[in-house]
PDB file of C-alpha atoms in Angstrom:
ATOM      1  CA  MET A   1     -53.343-117.210  85.823  1.00  0.00           C
ATOM      2  CA  SER A   2     -53.981-117.049  89.624  1.00  0.00           C
ATOM      3  CA  SER A   3     -51.199-117.933  92.483  1.00  0.00           C
ATOM      4  CA  SER A   4     -53.513-120.602  93.476  1.00  0.00           C
ATOM      5  CA  SER A   5     -53.354-122.408  90.324  1.00  0.00           C
ATOM      6  CA  ASN A   6     -49.732-122.163  90.197  1.00  0.00           C
ATOM      7  CA  GLY A   7     -49.457-123.796  93.603  1.00  0.00           C
ATOM      8  CA  ALA A   8     -51.754-126.456  92.741  1.00  0.00           C
ATOM      9  CA  ARG A   9     -49.879-127.102  89.466  1.00  0.00           C
ATOM     10  CA  VAL A  10     -46.434-127.167  91.378  1.00  0.00           C
ATOM     11  CA  ARG A  11     -47.741-129.393  93.737  1.00  0.00           C
ATOM     12  CA  THR A  12     -48.754-131.808  91.318  1.00  0.00           C
ATOM     13  CA  ILE A  13     -45.440-131.623  89.680  1.00  0.00           C
ATOM     14  CA  PHE A  14     -43.714-132.353  93.001  1.00  0.00           C
ATOM     15  CA  ARG A  15     -46.247-135.386  93.584  1.00  0.00           C
ATOM     16  CA  SER A  16     -45.317-136.746  90.057  1.00  0.00           C
ATOM     17  CA  LYS A  17     -41.760-136.438  90.613  1.00  0.00           C
ATOM     18  CA  THR A  18     -41.851-137.928  94.472  1.00  0.00           C
ATOM     19  CA  THR A  19     -43.916-140.718  93.099  1.00  0.00           C
ATOM     20  CA  LYS A  20     -41.719-141.459  90.136  1.00  0.00           C
ATOM     21  CA  ALA A  21     -38.690-141.406  92.626  1.00  0.00           C
ATOM     22  CA  LEU A  22     -40.157-143.856  94.757  1.00  0.00           C
ATOM     23  CA  ASP A  23     -41.240-146.026  92.150  1.00  0.00           C
ATOM     24  CA  ARG A  24     -37.332-146.313  91.170  1.00  0.00           C
ATOM     25  CA  MET A  25     -36.771-147.125  94.768  1.00  0.00           C
ATOM     26  CA  GLU A  26     -39.211-149.681  95.143  1.00  0.00           C
ATOM     27  CA  ASP A  27     -38.685-151.175  91.856  1.00  0.00           C
ATOM     28  CA  PRO A  28     -39.832-155.169  92.361  1.00  0.00           C
ATOM     29  CA  ARG A  29     -37.401-156.387  89.859  1.00  0.00           C
ATOM     30  CA  GLU A  30     -34.367-155.023  91.932  1.00  0.00           C
ATOM     31  CA  THR A  31     -35.838-156.106  95.024  1.00  0.00           C
ATOM     32  CA  LEU A  32     -36.265-159.821  93.399  1.00  0.00           C
ATOM     33  CA  ASP A  33     -32.984-159.966  92.073  1.00  0.00           C
ATOM     34  CA  ASP A  34     -31.429-158.929  95.463  1.00  0.00           C
ATOM     35  CA  SER A  35     -33.521-162.062  97.140  1.00  0.00           C
ATOM     36  CA  TYR A  36     -32.286-164.036  94.361  1.00  0.00           C
ATOM     37  CA  ASP A  37     -28.537-163.116  95.015  1.00  0.00           C
ATOM     38  CA  GLN A  38     -28.966-163.756  98.966  1.00  0.00           C
ATOM     39  CA  GLN A  39     -30.340-167.291  98.266  1.00  0.00           C
ATOM     40  CA  VAL A  40     -27.565-168.138  95.749  1.00  0.00           C
ATOM     41  CA  LYS A  41     -24.833-166.884  98.165  1.00  0.00           C
ATOM     42  CA  LEU A  42     -26.586-169.000 100.992  1.00  0.00           C
ATOM     43  CA  LEU A  43     -26.641-171.931  98.646  1.00  0.00           C
ATOM     44  CA  GLN A  44     -23.126-171.609  97.768  1.00  0.00           C
ATOM     45  CA  GLN A  45     -22.241-171.361 101.732  1.00  0.00           C
ATOM     46  CA  VAL A  46     -24.118-174.763 102.203  1.00  0.00           C
ATOM     47  CA  ARG A  47     -22.391-176.013  99.384  1.00  0.00           C
ATOM     48  CA  VAL A  48     -18.859-174.938 100.871  1.00  0.00           C
ATOM     49  CA  ALA A  49     -20.269-176.730 104.229  1.00  0.00           C
ATOM     50  CA  VAL A  50     -20.935-180.016 102.357  1.00  0.00           C
ATOM     51  CA  ALA A  51     -17.483-179.986 101.082  1.00  0.00           C
ATOM     52  CA  ASP A  52     -15.770-179.400 103.938  1.00  0.00           C
ATOM     53  CA  VAL A  53     -17.756-181.957 106.019  1.00  0.00           C
ATOM     54  CA  ALA A  54     -17.151-184.254 103.209  1.00  0.00           C
ATOM     55  CA  THR A  55     -13.355-183.401 103.257  1.00  0.00           C
ATOM     56  CA  ALA A  56     -12.933-184.165 107.119  1.00  0.00           C
ATOM     57  CA  LYS A  57     -15.256-187.212 106.734  1.00  0.00           C
ATOM     58  CA  LYS A  58     -12.481-188.287 104.314  1.00  0.00           C
ATOM     59  CA  ARG A  59      -9.808-187.265 106.279  1.00  0.00           C
ATOM     60  CA  ILE A  60     -11.044-189.453 109.210  1.00  0.00           C
ATOM     61  CA  GLU A  61     -11.706-192.302 106.774  1.00  0.00           C
ATOM     62  CA  LEU A  62      -7.972-192.519 106.159  1.00  0.00           C
ATOM     63  CA  GLN A  63      -6.823-192.029 109.191  1.00  0.00           C
ATOM     64  CA  GLY A  64      -9.052-195.081 110.313  1.00  0.00           C
ATOM     65  CA  GLU A  65      -7.655-197.255 107.528  1.00  0.00           C
ATOM     66  CA  GLU A  66      -4.384-196.288 108.665  1.00  0.00           C
ATOM     67  CA  MET A  67      -5.225-197.256 111.925  1.00  0.00           C
ATOM     68  CA  GLY A  68      -7.276-200.633 110.956  1.00  0.00           C
ATOM     69  CA  ALA A  69      -3.730-201.525 109.188  1.00  0.00           C
ATOM     70  CA  ARG A  70      -1.779-201.048 112.209  1.00  0.00           C
ATOM     71  CA  TYR A  71      -4.156-202.842 114.305  1.00  0.00           C
ATOM     72  CA  GLN A  72      -3.810-205.713 111.877  1.00  0.00           C
ATOM     73  CA  ARG A  73      -0.115-205.616 111.780  1.00  0.00           C
ATOM     74  CA  LEU A  74       0.023-205.374 115.929  1.00  0.00           C
ATOM     75  CA  GLY A  75      -1.948-208.810 115.743  1.00  0.00           C
ATOM     76  CA  SER A  76       0.336-210.215 113.294  1.00  0.00           C
ATOM     77  CA  GLN A  77       3.287-209.101 115.392  1.00  0.00           C
ATOM     78  CA  ALA A  78       1.961-210.587 118.651  1.00  0.00           C
ATOM     79  CA  ALA A  79       1.379-213.879 116.978  1.00  0.00           C
ATOM     80  CA  GLU A  80       4.641-213.698 115.398  1.00  0.00           C
ATOM     81  CA  ALA A  81       6.270-212.846 118.897  1.00  0.00           C
ATOM     82  CA  LEU A  82       4.612-215.582 120.441  1.00  0.00           C
ATOM     83  CA  ALA A  83       5.755-218.095 117.889  1.00  0.00           C
ATOM     84  CA  GLN A  84       9.232-217.073 118.799  1.00  0.00           C
ATOM     85  CA  GLY A  85       8.748-217.534 122.677  1.00  0.00           C
ATOM     86  CA  ARG A  86       8.955-213.774 123.122  1.00  0.00           C
ATOM     87  CA  GLU A  87       5.731-213.756 125.143  1.00  0.00           C
ATOM     88  CA  ASP A  88       6.637-210.295 126.341  1.00  0.00           C
ATOM     89  CA  LEU A  89       6.886-208.652 122.847  1.00  0.00           C
ATOM     90  CA  ALA A  90       3.620-210.584 122.263  1.00  0.00           C
ATOM     91  CA  ARG A  91       1.898-208.666 125.348  1.00  0.00           C
ATOM     92  CA  ALA A  92       3.485-205.424 124.729  1.00  0.00           C
ATOM     93  CA  ALA A  93       1.972-205.827 120.961  1.00  0.00           C
ATOM     94  CA  LEU A  94      -1.631-206.763 122.261  1.00  0.00           C
ATOM     95  CA  GLU A  95      -1.289-203.911 124.679  1.00  0.00           C
ATOM     96  CA  ARG A  96      -0.675-201.357 121.966  1.00  0.00           C
ATOM     97  CA  ARG A  97      -3.198-203.091 119.769  1.00  0.00           C
ATOM     98  CA  ALA A  98      -5.826-202.616 122.875  1.00  0.00           C
ATOM     99  CA  MET A  99      -5.286-199.022 123.186  1.00  0.00           C
ATOM    100  CA  LEU A 100      -5.613-198.638 119.253  1.00  0.00           C
ATOM    101  CA  GLU A 101      -8.912-200.274 119.406  1.00  0.00           C
ATOM    102  CA  SER A 102     -10.366-197.752 121.807  1.00  0.00           C
ATOM    103  CA  GLN A 103      -8.974-195.046 119.428  1.00  0.00           C
ATOM    104  CA  VAL A 104     -10.369-196.200 116.432  1.00  0.00           C
ATOM    105  CA  ALA A 105     -13.714-196.872 118.201  1.00  0.00           C
ATOM    106  CA  ALA A 106     -13.644-192.697 118.883  1.00  0.00           C
ATOM    107  CA  LEU A 107     -12.935-192.342 115.523  1.00  0.00           C
ATOM    108  CA  GLN A 108     -15.548-194.526 114.206  1.00  0.00           C
ATOM    109  CA  GLN A 109     -18.048-192.364 116.199  1.00  0.00           C
ATOM    110  CA  GLN A 110     -16.538-189.187 114.680  1.00  0.00           C
ATOM    111  CA  PHE A 111     -17.034-190.784 111.419  1.00  0.00           C
ATOM    112  CA  THR A 112     -20.607-191.803 111.726  1.00  0.00           C
ATOM    113  CA  SER A 113     -21.272-188.271 113.211  1.00  0.00           C
ATOM    114  CA  LEU A 114     -19.638-187.021 110.114  1.00  0.00           C
ATOM    115  CA  ASP A 115     -21.519-189.163 107.753  1.00  0.00           C
ATOM    116  CA  ARG A 116     -24.647-188.408 109.287  1.00  0.00           C
ATOM    117  CA  GLN A 117     -23.857-184.587 108.930  1.00  0.00           C
ATOM    118  CA  THR A 118     -22.875-184.840 105.422  1.00  0.00           C
ATOM    119  CA  ALA A 119     -25.955-186.676 104.562  1.00  0.00           C
ATOM    120  CA  GLN A 120     -28.410-183.844 106.294  1.00  0.00           C
ATOM    121  CA  LEU A 121     -26.225-180.972 104.512  1.00  0.00           C
ATOM    122  CA  GLN A 122     -26.373-182.914 100.977  1.00  0.00           C
ATOM    123  CA  GLU A 123     -30.334-183.093 101.650  1.00  0.00           C
ATOM    124  CA  ARG A 124     -30.685-179.198 102.355  1.00  0.00           C
ATOM    125  CA  GLU A 125     -28.312-178.490  99.566  1.00  0.00           C
ATOM    126  CA  ARG A 126     -30.542-180.532  97.138  1.00  0.00           C
ATOM    127  CA  ARG A 127     -34.103-178.547  98.565  1.00  0.00           C
ATOM    128  CA  LEU A 128     -32.412-175.364  98.752  1.00  0.00           C
ATOM    129  CA  THR A 129     -30.854-175.926  95.205  1.00  0.00           C
ATOM    130  CA  ASP A 130     -34.671-176.765  94.162  1.00  0.00           C
ATOM    131  CA  GLN A 131     -35.976-173.631  96.000  1.00  0.00           C
ATOM    132  CA  VAL A 132     -33.681-171.314  94.346  1.00  0.00           C
ATOM    133  CA  ALA A 133     -34.371-172.746  90.910  1.00  0.00           C
ATOM    134  CA  ALA A 134     -38.259-172.399  91.464  1.00  0.00           C
ATOM    135  CA  PHE A 135     -37.748-168.883  92.873  1.00  0.00           C
ATOM    136  CA  ARG A 136     -35.491-167.815  90.030  1.00  0.00           C
ATOM    137  CA  ILE A 137     -38.513-169.124  87.562  1.00  0.00           C
ATOM    138  CA  GLU A 138     -41.054-167.111  89.497  1.00  0.00           C
ATOM    139  CA  LYS A 139     -38.665-164.082  89.721  1.00  0.00           C
ATOM    140  CA  GLU A 140     -38.367-163.864  86.136  1.00  0.00           C
ATOM    141  CA  THR A 141     -42.052-164.690  85.211  1.00  0.00           C
ATOM    142  CA  ILE A 142     -42.786-161.457  87.897  1.00  0.00           C
ATOM    143  CA  LYS A 143     -40.201-159.090  86.318  1.00  0.00           C
ATOM    144  CA  ALA A 144     -41.778-160.042  82.665  1.00  0.00           C
ATOM    145  CA  THR A 145     -45.131-159.089  83.959  1.00  0.00           C
ATOM    146  CA  TYR A 146     -44.076-156.119  85.663  1.00  0.00           C
ATOM    147  CA  THR A 147     -42.238-154.855  82.590  1.00  0.00           C
ATOM    148  CA  ALA A 148     -45.058-155.701  80.368  1.00  0.00           C
ATOM    149  CA  SER A 149     -47.127-153.727  82.554  1.00  0.00           C
ATOM    150  CA  GLU A 150     -44.913-150.819  83.052  1.00  0.00           C
ATOM    151  CA  ALA A 151     -44.803-150.312  79.116  1.00  0.00           C
ATOM    152  CA  GLN A 152     -48.709-150.625  79.132  1.00  0.00           C
ATOM    153  CA  VAL A 153     -48.757-147.913  81.790  1.00  0.00           C
ATOM    154  CA  LYS A 154     -46.219-145.391  79.505  1.00  0.00           C
ATOM    155  CA  ALA A 155     -48.185-146.242  76.369  1.00  0.00           C
ATOM    156  CA  ASN A 156     -51.126-145.352  78.353  1.00  0.00           C
ATOM    157  CA  GLU A 157     -49.714-142.116  79.515  1.00  0.00           C
ATOM    158  CA  ALA A 158     -48.588-141.181  76.016  1.00  0.00           C
ATOM    159  CA  VAL A 159     -51.837-141.733  74.610  1.00  0.00           C
ATOM    160  CA  SER A 160     -53.324-139.580  77.523  1.00  0.00           C
ATOM    161  CA  GLY A 161     -50.900-137.195  76.483  1.00  0.00           C
ATOM    162  CA  ILE A 162     -51.495-136.971  72.856  1.00  0.00           C
ATOM    163  CA  SER A 163     -55.260-136.593  73.703  1.00  0.00           C
ATOM    164  CA  ASN A 164     -54.630-133.737  75.908  1.00  0.00           C
ATOM    165  CA  SER A 165     -52.510-132.179  73.250  1.00  0.00           C
ATOM    166  CA  ILE A 166     -55.285-132.688  70.815  1.00  0.00           C
ATOM    167  CA  THR A 167     -57.799-131.068  73.198  1.00  0.00           C
ATOM    168  CA  ASP A 168     -55.448-128.093  73.511  1.00  0.00           C
ATOM    169  CA  VAL A 169     -55.161-127.605  69.864  1.00  0.00           C
ATOM    170  CA  GLY A 170     -58.943-127.846  69.642  1.00  0.00           C
ATOM    171  CA  SER A 171     -59.130-125.027  72.285  1.00  0.00           C
ATOM    172  CA  SER A 172     -56.620-122.961  70.661  1.00  0.00           C
ATOM    173  CA  LEU A 173     -58.454-123.363  67.321  1.00  0.00           C
ATOM    174  CA  ASP A 174     -61.724-122.333  68.766  1.00  0.00           C
ATOM    175  CA  ARG A 175     -60.177-119.192  70.307  1.00  0.00           C
ATOM    176  CA  ALA A 176     -58.289-118.293  67.226  1.00  0.00           C
ATOM    177  CA  ARG A 177     -61.929-118.508  65.372  1.00  0.00           C
ATOM    178  CA  ASP A 178     -63.405-116.355  67.819  1.00  0.00           C
ATOM    179  CA  ARG A 179     -60.416-113.812  67.661  1.00  0.00           C
ATOM    180  CA  VAL A 180     -60.953-113.613  63.774  1.00  0.00           C
ATOM    181  CA  ALA A 181     -64.808-113.297  64.018  1.00  0.00           C
ATOM    182  CA  GLN A 182     -64.211-110.579  66.719  1.00  0.00           C
ATOM    183  CA  MET A 183     -61.695-108.775  64.276  1.00  0.00           C
ATOM    184  CA  GLN A 184     -63.983-108.943  61.046  1.00  0.00           C
ATOM    185  CA  ALA A 185     -66.966-107.551  62.808  1.00  0.00           C
ATOM    186  CA  ARG A 186     -64.989-104.838  64.463  1.00  0.00           C
ATOM    187  CA  ALA A 187     -63.553-104.025  60.718  1.00  0.00           C
ATOM    188  CA  ALA A 188     -66.946-104.005  59.233  1.00  0.00           C
ATOM    189  CA  ALA A 189     -68.145-101.813  62.296  1.00  0.00           C
ATOM    190  CA  THR A 190     -65.394 -99.158  61.783  1.00  0.00           C
ATOM    191  CA  ASP A 191     -65.880 -99.066  58.138  1.00  0.00           C
ATOM    192  CA  GLU A 192     -69.590 -98.110  58.547  1.00  0.00           C
ATOM    193  CA  LEU A 193     -68.625 -95.625  61.008  1.00  0.00           C
ATOM    194  CA  LEU A 194     -66.012 -94.272  58.749  1.00  0.00           C
ATOM    195  CA  ALA A 195     -68.208 -94.146  56.129  1.00  0.00           C
ATOM    196  CA  SER A 196     -71.097 -92.188  57.836  1.00  0.00           C
ATOM    197  CA  GLY A 197     -68.373 -89.590  59.174  1.00  0.00           C
ATOM    198  CA  ALA A 198     -68.405 -90.784  62.701  1.00  0.00           C
ATOM    199  CA  LEU A 199     -64.977 -91.591  62.627  1.00  0.00           C
ATOM    200  CA  THR A 200     -62.303 -89.443  61.066  1.00  0.00           C
ATOM    201  CA  ASP A 201     -60.017 -90.758  58.325  1.00  0.00           C
ATOM    202  CA  LEU A 202     -56.686 -89.498  59.295  1.00  0.00           C
ATOM    203  CA  THR A 203     -55.055 -90.787  56.242  1.00  0.00           C
ATOM    204  CA  ALA A 204     -57.664 -88.840  54.044  1.00  0.00           C
ATOM    205  CA  ALA A 205     -56.487 -85.268  52.306  1.00  0.00           C
ATOM    206  CA  PRO A 206     -57.235 -81.618  53.936  1.00  0.00           C
ATOM    207  CA  ASP A 207     -61.080 -80.731  53.368  1.00  0.00           C
ATOM    208  CA  ALA A 208     -61.909 -84.012  52.013  1.00  0.00           C
ATOM    209  CA  ASP A 209     -65.222 -84.302  53.827  1.00  0.00           C
ATOM    210  CA  ILE A 210     -66.205 -81.035  52.056  1.00  0.00           C
ATOM    211  CA  GLU A 211     -65.392 -81.981  48.631  1.00  0.00           C
ATOM    212  CA  ARG A 212     -67.402 -85.137  49.164  1.00  0.00           C
ATOM    213  CA  GLN A 213     -70.443 -83.206  50.209  1.00  0.00           C
ATOM    214  CA  LEU A 214     -70.181 -81.027  47.268  1.00  0.00           C
ATOM    215  CA  ALA A 215     -69.780 -84.062  44.839  1.00  0.00           C
ATOM    216  CA  VAL A 216     -73.062 -85.612  46.366  1.00  0.00           C
ATOM    217  CA  ILE A 217     -75.023 -82.137  45.731  1.00  0.00           C
ATOM    218  CA  SER A 218     -73.525 -82.019  41.908  1.00  0.00           C
ATOM    219  CA  ALA A 219     -74.676 -85.639  41.452  1.00  0.00           C
ATOM    220  CA  GLN A 220     -78.030 -84.651  42.756  1.00  0.00           C
ATOM    221  CA  ALA A 221     -78.339 -81.480  40.562  1.00  0.00           C
ATOM    222  CA  GLU A 222     -77.720 -83.483  37.614  1.00  0.00           C
ATOM    223  CA  ILE A 223     -80.444 -85.964  38.048  1.00  0.00           C
ATOM    224  CA  GLU A 224     -82.695 -82.779  38.635  1.00  0.00           C
ATOM    225  CA  ARG A 225     -81.481 -81.639  35.342  1.00  0.00           C
ATOM    226  CA  GLN A 226     -81.765 -84.745  33.380  1.00  0.00           C
ATOM    227  CA  LEU A 227     -85.124 -85.152  34.938  1.00  0.00           C
ATOM    228  CA  ALA A 228     -86.303 -81.468  33.681  1.00  0.00           C
ATOM    229  CA  ALA A 229     -85.072 -82.334  30.069  1.00  0.00           C
ATOM    230  CA  LEU A 230     -87.314 -85.302  29.839  1.00  0.00           C
ATOM    231  CA  LYS A 231     -90.264 -83.464  31.003  1.00  0.00           C
ATOM    232  CA  GLY A 232     -89.281 -80.625  28.284  1.00  0.00           C
ATOM    233  CA  GLY A 233     -90.784 -82.791  25.445  1.00  0.00           C
ATOM    234  CA  ALA A 234     -90.242 -86.120  23.598  1.00  0.00           C
ATOM    235  CA  SER A 235     -88.051 -83.943  20.971  1.00  0.00           C
ATOM    236  CA  ALA A 236     -85.548 -83.006  23.650  1.00  0.00           C
ATOM    237  CA  ALA A 237     -85.707 -86.859  24.596  1.00  0.00           C
ATOM    238  CA  GLY A 238     -85.450 -88.062  21.266  1.00  0.00           C
ATOM    239  CA  GLY A 239     -82.293 -85.751  20.509  1.00  0.00           C
ATOM    240  CA  ALA A 240     -80.876 -87.011  23.460  1.00  0.00           C
ATOM    241  CA  SER A 241     -81.469 -90.465  22.488  1.00  0.00           C
ATOM    242  CA  GLU A 242     -80.012 -89.941  18.992  1.00  0.00           C
ATOM    243  CA  GLN A 243     -77.105 -88.538  20.647  1.00  0.00           C
ATOM    244  CA  ALA A 244     -76.669 -91.273  23.181  1.00  0.00           C
ATOM    245  CA  GLY A 245     -77.196 -93.723  20.530  1.00  0.00           C
ATOM    246  CA  SER A 246     -74.653 -92.363  18.241  1.00  0.00           C
ATOM    247  CA  GLY A 247     -71.848 -91.859  19.947  1.00  0.00           C
ATOM    248  CA  SER A 248     -69.828 -94.608  21.910  1.00  0.00           C
ATOM    249  CA  TRP A 249     -69.527 -95.561  25.262  1.00  0.00           C
ATOM    250  CA  THR A 250     -66.929 -92.570  25.888  1.00  0.00           C
ATOM    251  CA  SER A 251     -69.784 -90.235  24.969  1.00  0.00           C
ATOM    252  CA  ILE A 252     -71.610 -91.280  28.135  1.00  0.00           C
ATOM    253  CA  GLY A 253     -72.147 -88.332  30.555  1.00  0.00           C
ATOM    254  CA  GLN A 254     -70.784 -85.883  28.204  1.00  0.00           C
ATOM    255  CA  ALA A 255     -73.943 -84.231  27.165  1.00  0.00           C
ATOM    256  CA  GLY A 256     -74.291 -82.735  30.190  1.00  0.00           C
ATOM    257  CA  SER A 257     -70.683 -81.593  30.723  1.00  0.00           C
ATOM    258  CA  ALA A 258     -71.059 -79.926  27.049  1.00  0.00           C
ATOM    259  CA  GLY A 259     -74.556 -78.348  28.151  1.00  0.00           C
ATOM    260  CA  GLN A 260     -72.868 -77.024  31.593  1.00  0.00           C
ATOM    261  CA  GLY A 261     -70.170 -75.286  29.330  1.00  0.00           C
TER     262      GLY A 261
END
């Protein structure tokens, strides 16, 4: 494999790993969960604010009730002092009552402001609660869809990997078949060359080539002898036939040897 192919493979692997790392960094499920957590924290802050304002409102309400009771008591004391002829005490009670009335008026304004602020915060809390609930449903839907899509991508990649593996296996089989065919052809060719003497059989005994050639000459001489015997006459042929017919298979080829002997 060339260096350029290796470089391309390395770049492909690097891009693949980088893409997977970015996918993990930009996982929308984690982003949605973070956004949801932030909205929940904001909702909690609004609820704490509602509770604080409601507490302040209740404190002013209790203080106003206490001041109202004192206002009524000062009025009763002024009437009782006047009935007993103590106009000076009645005047002092009424003066304190007048001062208390101005304090109650200021307290009433604070109470009204806090009451309006409480209503606004409660309305914001209600809307934010609805928004957080809706966002949670949409978040879980998107997460489920993303998870399903991710599983589908992994399944497709797995199938693609299996397909590539099958393709590689098929290529390997084709290459193996070609190698076997080449080896068989080479074996047949070397057999022919060895038989023709073009190649030397290093495993054969010394002078085997001479013995092989002499064996061929002897076989040819035997054929010529048998042919001459056939031409010599029917009697010789009949005698040979009787000898061949009377004997078993073990006598085949023995006549020529006896004649030579």
